[in-house]
Amino acid sequence: MKILICNDDGFQAPGIVALYEALKDVATVEVVAPEHNNSAKSNALTLHTPLYVQRVANGFRYVNGTPADCVHIALTGLLDYRPDLVLAGINNGANMGDDTIYSGTVGAAMEGYLFGIPAIAFSQVERDWHNLDAAAIKARDLVLQMGQQNLIGNMPWLLNVNIPNLPLAELGHLKLCRLGRRHSAEKVITQQSPRGETMYWIGAAGPAKDEADGTDFHATSQGHIAMTPLKVDLTDHDHLGYWAQTAAKLTSLDN
């Protein structure tokens, strides 16, 4: 199995190192990751400045761009082969509910999916990397089990996996979940710069709004590993009928 690994915390982050170490003996693994932290960069691509790729002593390569840049470059010219699987993470903190829209971790995995390659975004629920070894083992086991079930290489899919920061023996089983929802983000934070200018910092994410049974929030709160299949189609299929009637009325305004 050939695996491409990326993340959004930067190529030196403990999460990506742990994921690589867990998989290097069971697959051919290539790491192409951002030079610096690129959290919340989503699917952004860099179009107006040049990108450079550097290799470090452990074989990792880093790019002065976004997570999606890294995967895009790897798949369109950097690698001389097509990976069987794209992995992103392990992220320093949860990517659940509305987080997935902003997540650079999910963005990296999604870039692989857009190229027709199965992809998984891995995150730990809490920050600071505690019990990271257990999360890495669970990530490796999931990849190996999917390989054994012939789920890798047949068709593209995109999975979002969140792992509680628990010791291996305390982690619950894998649960298939839907995304929950969050309340709106906290108020923007303002500060004065040394020059007297007002600086703005994006506020913290809001608390969970929908954490009902069946959501990723609920599963991880119970100690389970949450797995959510994602899709790229943003069409509001449930309301196409309503908008068809509305569009007809709007069109009639032109007459």
mmCIF file of C-alpha atoms in Angstrom:
data_model
loop_
_atom_site.group_PDB
_atom_site.id
_atom_site.type_symbol
_atom_site.label_atom_id
_atom_site.label_comp_id
_atom_site.label_asym_id
_atom_site.label_seq_id
_atom_site.Cartn_x
_atom_site.Cartn_y
_atom_site.Cartn_z
ATOM 1 C CA MET A 1 0.000 0.000 0.000
ATOM 2 C CA LYS A 2 1.266 3.475 -0.899
ATOM 3 C CA ILE A 3 0.124 6.254 1.430
ATOM 4 C CA LEU A 4 0.502 10.027 1.214
ATOM 5 C CA ILE A 5 0.305 11.826 4.571
ATOM 6 C CA CYS A 6 -0.358 15.521 5.084
ATOM 7 C CA ASN A 7 -1.654 17.692 7.943
ATOM 8 C CA ASP A 8 -2.400 21.321 8.800
ATOM 9 C CA ASP A 9 -0.277 21.655 11.953
ATOM 10 C CA GLY A 10 3.022 21.673 10.068
ATOM 11 C CA PHE A 11 5.527 18.978 9.136
ATOM 12 C CA GLN A 12 7.130 18.946 12.599
ATOM 13 C CA ALA A 13 3.878 18.471 14.537
ATOM 14 C CA PRO A 14 3.798 15.437 16.867
ATOM 15 C CA GLY A 15 0.568 14.207 15.251
ATOM 16 C CA ILE A 16 1.979 13.735 11.765
ATOM 17 C CA VAL A 17 5.163 12.185 13.142
ATOM 18 C CA ALA A 18 3.118 9.699 15.204
ATOM 19 C CA LEU A 19 0.956 8.779 12.201
ATOM 20 C CA TYR A 20 4.027 8.227 10.030
ATOM 21 C CA GLU A 21 5.760 6.115 12.671
ATOM 22 C CA ALA A 22 2.655 3.959 13.095
ATOM 23 C CA LEU A 23 2.390 3.219 9.367
ATOM 24 C CA LYS A 24 5.948 3.215 8.024
ATOM 25 C CA ASP A 25 6.471 -0.510 8.679
ATOM 26 C CA VAL A 26 3.192 -1.629 7.080
ATOM 27 C CA ALA A 27 3.088 0.616 3.979
ATOM 28 C CA THR A 28 5.169 2.820 1.722
ATOM 29 C CA VAL A 29 4.589 6.233 3.283
ATOM 30 C CA GLU A 30 5.384 9.689 1.904
ATOM 31 C CA VAL A 31 4.941 12.859 3.972
ATOM 32 C CA VAL A 32 4.286 16.190 2.244
ATOM 33 C CA ALA A 33 3.046 18.788 4.714
ATOM 34 C CA PRO A 34 2.952 22.549 5.290
ATOM 35 C CA GLU A 35 6.027 24.325 6.566
ATOM 36 C CA HIS A 36 4.027 26.109 9.269
ATOM 37 C CA ASN A 37 0.695 25.747 11.038
ATOM 38 C CA ASN A 38 -2.151 26.170 8.556
ATOM 39 C CA SER A 39 -5.172 25.468 10.739
ATOM 40 C CA ALA A 40 -8.547 26.605 9.352
ATOM 41 C CA LYS A 41 -7.202 26.980 5.792
ATOM 42 C CA SER A 42 -9.886 24.607 4.496
ATOM 43 C CA ASN A 43 -9.407 23.829 0.775
ATOM 44 C CA ALA A 44 -7.429 26.972 -0.059
ATOM 45 C CA LEU A 45 -4.885 26.796 -2.891
ATOM 46 C CA THR A 46 -2.066 29.298 -3.353
ATOM 47 C CA LEU A 47 -2.337 30.836 -6.827
ATOM 48 C CA HIS A 48 -0.459 34.146 -6.736
ATOM 49 C CA THR A 49 2.846 33.293 -5.049
ATOM 50 C CA PRO A 50 5.346 30.530 -5.900
ATOM 51 C CA LEU A 51 5.511 27.375 -3.831
ATOM 52 C CA TYR A 52 8.719 25.610 -2.845
ATOM 53 C CA VAL A 53 9.284 22.070 -1.624
ATOM 54 C CA GLN A 54 12.061 21.225 0.829
ATOM 55 C CA ARG A 55 13.154 17.848 2.208
ATOM 56 C CA VAL A 56 14.416 17.392 5.778
ATOM 57 C CA ALA A 57 16.671 14.778 7.348
ATOM 58 C CA ASN A 58 13.879 12.313 8.233
ATOM 59 C CA GLY A 59 12.634 12.258 4.636
ATOM 60 C CA PHE A 60 9.594 14.471 5.189
ATOM 61 C CA ARG A 61 8.957 17.162 2.612
ATOM 62 C CA TYR A 62 7.382 20.502 3.430
ATOM 63 C CA VAL A 63 5.767 23.193 1.325
ATOM 64 C CA ASN A 64 5.430 26.915 2.011
ATOM 65 C CA GLY A 65 1.712 26.683 1.381
ATOM 66 C CA THR A 66 -1.590 25.256 2.546
ATOM 67 C CA PRO A 67 -2.515 21.628 3.262
ATOM 68 C CA ALA A 68 -4.428 21.454 -0.022
ATOM 69 C CA ASP A 69 -1.362 22.873 -1.808
ATOM 70 C CA CYS A 70 0.732 20.035 -0.397
ATOM 71 C CA VAL A 71 -1.585 17.274 -1.589
ATOM 72 C CA HIS A 72 -2.194 18.990 -4.933
ATOM 73 C CA ILE A 73 1.514 19.353 -5.672
ATOM 74 C CA ALA A 74 2.223 15.800 -4.535
ATOM 75 C CA LEU A 75 -0.439 14.330 -6.818
ATOM 76 C CA THR A 76 0.209 16.489 -9.878
ATOM 77 C CA GLY A 77 3.964 16.315 -10.234
ATOM 78 C CA LEU A 78 5.991 15.806 -7.070
ATOM 79 C CA LEU A 79 5.394 12.069 -6.714
ATOM 80 C CA ASP A 80 6.150 9.697 -9.578
ATOM 81 C CA TYR A 81 3.344 7.343 -8.538
ATOM 82 C CA ARG A 82 -0.308 7.518 -7.550
ATOM 83 C CA PRO A 83 -0.915 6.805 -3.829
ATOM 84 C CA ASP A 84 -3.543 4.260 -2.835
ATOM 85 C CA LEU A 85 -4.634 6.363 0.122
ATOM 86 C CA VAL A 86 -4.326 9.950 1.360
ATOM 87 C CA LEU A 87 -4.269 10.556 5.116
ATOM 88 C CA ALA A 88 -4.391 13.883 6.946
ATOM 89 C CA GLY A 89 -3.468 14.394 10.586
ATOM 90 C CA ILE A 90 -3.355 13.458 13.311
ATOM 91 C CA ASN A 91 -4.761 16.915 14.058
ATOM 92 C CA ASN A 92 -4.198 18.740 17.335
ATOM 93 C CA GLY A 93 -7.854 19.099 18.320
ATOM 94 C CA ALA A 94 -11.265 18.027 17.094
ATOM 95 C CA ASN A 95 -12.673 18.494 13.611
ATOM 96 C CA MET A 96 -16.344 17.807 14.252
ATOM 97 C CA GLY A 97 -19.614 19.374 13.176
ATOM 98 C CA ASP A 98 -19.156 22.736 11.457
ATOM 99 C CA ASP A 99 -15.385 22.541 12.052
ATOM 100 C CA THR A 100 -15.086 20.370 8.968
ATOM 101 C CA ILE A 101 -15.917 23.328 6.704
ATOM 102 C CA TYR A 102 -12.897 25.282 7.956
ATOM 103 C CA SER A 103 -10.509 22.434 8.716
ATOM 104 C CA GLY A 104 -7.203 22.312 6.877
ATOM 105 C CA THR A 105 -6.930 18.675 7.924
ATOM 106 C CA VAL A 106 -10.203 17.826 6.198
ATOM 107 C CA GLY A 107 -9.172 20.086 3.304
ATOM 108 C CA ALA A 108 -6.009 18.048 2.740
ATOM 109 C CA ALA A 109 -7.953 14.777 2.753
ATOM 110 C CA MET A 110 -10.607 16.268 0.486
ATOM 111 C CA GLU A 111 -7.966 17.276 -2.052
ATOM 112 C CA GLY A 112 -6.975 13.619 -2.328
ATOM 113 C CA TYR A 113 -10.624 12.640 -2.693
ATOM 114 C CA LEU A 114 -11.092 15.194 -5.484
ATOM 115 C CA PHE A 115 -8.315 13.413 -7.352
ATOM 116 C CA GLY A 116 -10.203 10.139 -7.023
ATOM 117 C CA ILE A 117 -8.203 8.680 -4.136
ATOM 118 C CA PRO A 118 -9.697 7.357 -0.866
ATOM 119 C CA ALA A 119 -8.876 9.714 1.980
ATOM 120 C CA ILE A 120 -9.194 9.946 5.765
ATOM 121 C CA ALA A 121 -8.825 12.955 8.058
ATOM 122 C CA PHE A 122 -7.708 11.975 11.580
ATOM 123 C CA SER A 123 -8.046 14.256 14.619
ATOM 124 C CA GLN A 124 -7.716 13.987 18.372
ATOM 125 C CA VAL A 125 -10.658 15.507 20.197
ATOM 126 C CA GLU A 126 -8.641 17.525 22.717
ATOM 127 C CA ARG A 127 -5.526 19.563 22.132
ATOM 128 C CA ASP A 128 -2.002 19.082 23.530
ATOM 129 C CA TRP A 129 -1.395 15.568 22.121
ATOM 130 C CA HIS A 130 -1.962 13.526 25.286
ATOM 131 C CA ASN A 131 -2.432 9.809 24.545
ATOM 132 C CA LEU A 132 -1.293 10.440 20.975
ATOM 133 C CA ASP A 133 0.280 6.971 20.813
ATOM 134 C CA ALA A 134 -3.147 5.374 21.277
ATOM 135 C CA ALA A 135 -4.675 7.537 18.531
ATOM 136 C CA ALA A 136 -1.876 6.570 16.140
ATOM 137 C CA ILE A 137 -2.405 2.864 16.835
ATOM 138 C CA LYS A 138 -6.150 3.192 16.197
ATOM 139 C CA ALA A 139 -5.479 5.082 12.972
ATOM 140 C CA ARG A 140 -3.091 2.372 11.801
ATOM 141 C CA ASP A 141 -5.521 -0.404 12.713
ATOM 142 C CA LEU A 142 -8.328 1.294 10.789
ATOM 143 C CA VAL A 143 -6.147 1.662 7.685
ATOM 144 C CA LEU A 144 -5.039 -1.974 7.852
ATOM 145 C CA GLN A 145 -8.578 -3.261 8.361
ATOM 146 C CA MET A 146 -9.810 -1.239 5.390
ATOM 147 C CA GLY A 147 -7.037 -2.726 3.306
ATOM 148 C CA GLN A 148 -8.007 -6.221 4.383
ATOM 149 C CA GLN A 149 -11.628 -5.501 3.417
ATOM 150 C CA ASN A 150 -10.498 -4.292 -0.051
ATOM 151 C CA LEU A 151 -11.902 -0.832 0.614
ATOM 152 C CA ILE A 152 -8.758 0.914 -0.619
ATOM 153 C CA GLY A 153 -8.158 1.320 -4.332
ATOM 154 C CA ASN A 154 -11.602 0.446 -5.682
ATOM 155 C CA MET A 155 -13.394 3.785 -5.439
ATOM 156 C CA PRO A 156 -12.774 7.174 -3.816
ATOM 157 C CA TRP A 157 -14.364 8.031 -0.480
ATOM 158 C CA LEU A 158 -13.776 10.653 2.210
ATOM 159 C CA LEU A 159 -13.910 9.914 5.929
ATOM 160 C CA ASN A 160 -13.583 12.182 8.947
ATOM 161 C CA VAL A 161 -12.362 10.381 12.087
ATOM 162 C CA ASN A 162 -12.146 11.905 15.586
ATOM 163 C CA ILE A 163 -10.411 9.991 18.361
ATOM 164 C CA PRO A 164 -10.826 10.797 22.081
ATOM 165 C CA ASN A 165 -7.619 11.475 24.029
ATOM 166 C CA LEU A 166 -7.823 8.279 26.053
ATOM 167 C CA PRO A 167 -5.391 5.445 26.770
ATOM 168 C CA LEU A 168 -5.664 2.608 24.280
ATOM 169 C CA ALA A 169 -7.474 0.299 26.708
ATOM 170 C CA GLU A 170 -10.129 2.933 27.416
ATOM 171 C CA LEU A 171 -10.997 3.845 23.842
ATOM 172 C CA GLY A 172 -14.462 2.722 22.811
ATOM 173 C CA HIS A 173 -15.258 1.055 19.518
ATOM 174 C CA LEU A 174 -15.686 2.836 16.211
ATOM 175 C CA LYS A 175 -19.083 4.494 15.672
ATOM 176 C CA LEU A 176 -20.518 5.695 12.394
ATOM 177 C CA CYS A 177 -21.862 9.209 12.981
ATOM 178 C CA ARG A 178 -23.341 12.238 11.322
ATOM 179 C CA LEU A 179 -21.840 15.653 11.860
ATOM 180 C CA GLY A 180 -23.182 17.620 14.808
ATOM 181 C CA ARG A 181 -23.541 21.402 14.829
ATOM 182 C CA ARG A 182 -21.948 24.234 16.767
ATOM 183 C CA HIS A 183 -23.280 27.542 17.988
ATOM 184 C CA SER A 184 -21.809 30.636 16.383
ATOM 185 C CA ALA A 185 -18.201 31.458 17.210
ATOM 186 C CA GLU A 186 -17.318 33.575 20.202
ATOM 187 C CA LYS A 187 -16.985 37.345 19.828
ATOM 188 C CA VAL A 188 -13.946 38.673 17.982
ATOM 189 C CA ILE A 189 -11.018 39.656 20.241
ATOM 190 C CA THR A 190 -9.574 43.149 19.830
ATOM 191 C CA GLN A 191 -6.194 44.444 20.953
ATOM 192 C CA GLN A 192 -4.101 47.547 20.392
ATOM 193 C CA SER A 193 -0.886 47.191 18.424
ATOM 194 C CA PRO A 194 2.293 48.996 19.562
ATOM 195 C CA ARG A 195 1.454 51.636 16.939
ATOM 196 C CA GLY A 196 -2.006 52.199 18.372
ATOM 197 C CA GLU A 197 -3.856 50.317 15.637
ATOM 198 C CA THR A 198 -6.736 47.984 16.465
ATOM 199 C CA MET A 199 -5.959 44.308 15.860
ATOM 200 C CA TYR A 200 -8.658 41.668 15.486
ATOM 201 C CA TRP A 201 -8.365 37.990 16.392
ATOM 202 C CA ILE A 202 -11.016 35.475 15.360
ATOM 203 C CA GLY A 203 -12.846 34.238 18.449
ATOM 204 C CA ALA A 204 -12.941 30.670 19.707
ATOM 205 C CA ALA A 205 -15.337 28.153 18.220
ATOM 206 C CA GLY A 206 -18.750 28.079 19.837
ATOM 207 C CA PRO A 207 -20.026 25.208 22.003
ATOM 208 C CA ALA A 208 -21.857 22.230 20.538
ATOM 209 C CA LYS A 209 -25.416 23.041 19.437
ATOM 210 C CA ASP A 210 -26.451 19.607 18.177
ATOM 211 C CA GLU A 211 -24.726 16.856 20.150
ATOM 212 C CA ALA A 212 -27.567 14.354 20.082
ATOM 213 C CA ASP A 213 -27.101 10.608 19.961
ATOM 214 C CA GLY A 214 -25.765 9.720 16.528
ATOM 215 C CA THR A 215 -23.532 12.791 16.186
ATOM 216 C CA ASP A 216 -19.752 12.897 16.293
ATOM 217 C CA PHE A 217 -19.935 15.114 19.404
ATOM 218 C CA HIS A 218 -22.003 12.528 21.272
ATOM 219 C CA ALA A 219 -19.906 9.530 20.241
ATOM 220 C CA THR A 220 -16.593 11.063 21.308
ATOM 221 C CA SER A 221 -18.068 12.308 24.586
ATOM 222 C CA GLN A 222 -18.815 8.663 25.358
ATOM 223 C CA GLY A 223 -15.232 7.639 24.597
ATOM 224 C CA HIS A 224 -15.933 6.220 21.140
ATOM 225 C CA ILE A 225 -14.047 6.887 17.921
ATOM 226 C CA ALA A 226 -16.340 8.839 15.594
ATOM 227 C CA MET A 227 -16.223 8.166 11.855
ATOM 228 C CA THR A 228 -18.261 10.314 9.472
ATOM 229 C CA PRO A 229 -18.392 9.873 5.688
ATOM 230 C CA LEU A 230 -18.244 13.247 3.941
ATOM 231 C CA LYS A 231 -19.174 14.446 0.452
ATOM 232 C CA VAL A 232 -18.273 17.466 -1.636
ATOM 233 C CA ASP A 233 -21.660 18.119 -3.247
ATOM 234 C CA LEU A 234 -23.032 21.209 -1.472
ATOM 235 C CA THR A 235 -26.304 21.200 -3.388
ATOM 236 C CA ASP A 236 -29.347 21.607 -1.121
ATOM 237 C CA HIS A 237 -31.146 18.595 -2.591
ATOM 238 C CA ASP A 238 -33.931 18.718 0.004
ATOM 239 C CA HIS A 239 -35.052 22.153 -1.194
ATOM 240 C CA LEU A 240 -34.516 21.900 -4.938
ATOM 241 C CA GLY A 241 -38.305 21.774 -5.432
ATOM 242 C CA TYR A 242 -38.804 24.993 -3.475
ATOM 243 C CA TRP A 243 -36.065 26.781 -5.359
ATOM 244 C CA ALA A 244 -37.417 25.522 -8.699
ATOM 245 C CA GLN A 245 -40.685 27.343 -7.972
ATOM 246 C CA THR A 246 -38.822 30.388 -6.711
ATOM 247 C CA ALA A 247 -36.511 30.459 -9.729
ATOM 248 C CA ALA A 248 -39.544 30.327 -12.027
ATOM 249 C CA LYS A 249 -40.984 33.402 -10.302
ATOM 250 C CA LEU A 250 -37.675 35.218 -10.516
ATOM 251 C CA THR A 251 -37.385 34.379 -14.196
ATOM 252 C CA SER A 252 -40.871 35.787 -14.802
ATOM 253 C CA LEU A 253 -39.632 39.174 -13.574
ATOM 254 C CA ASP A 254 -37.595 39.480 -16.754
ATOM 255 C CA ASN A 255 -40.715 39.428 -18.933
#
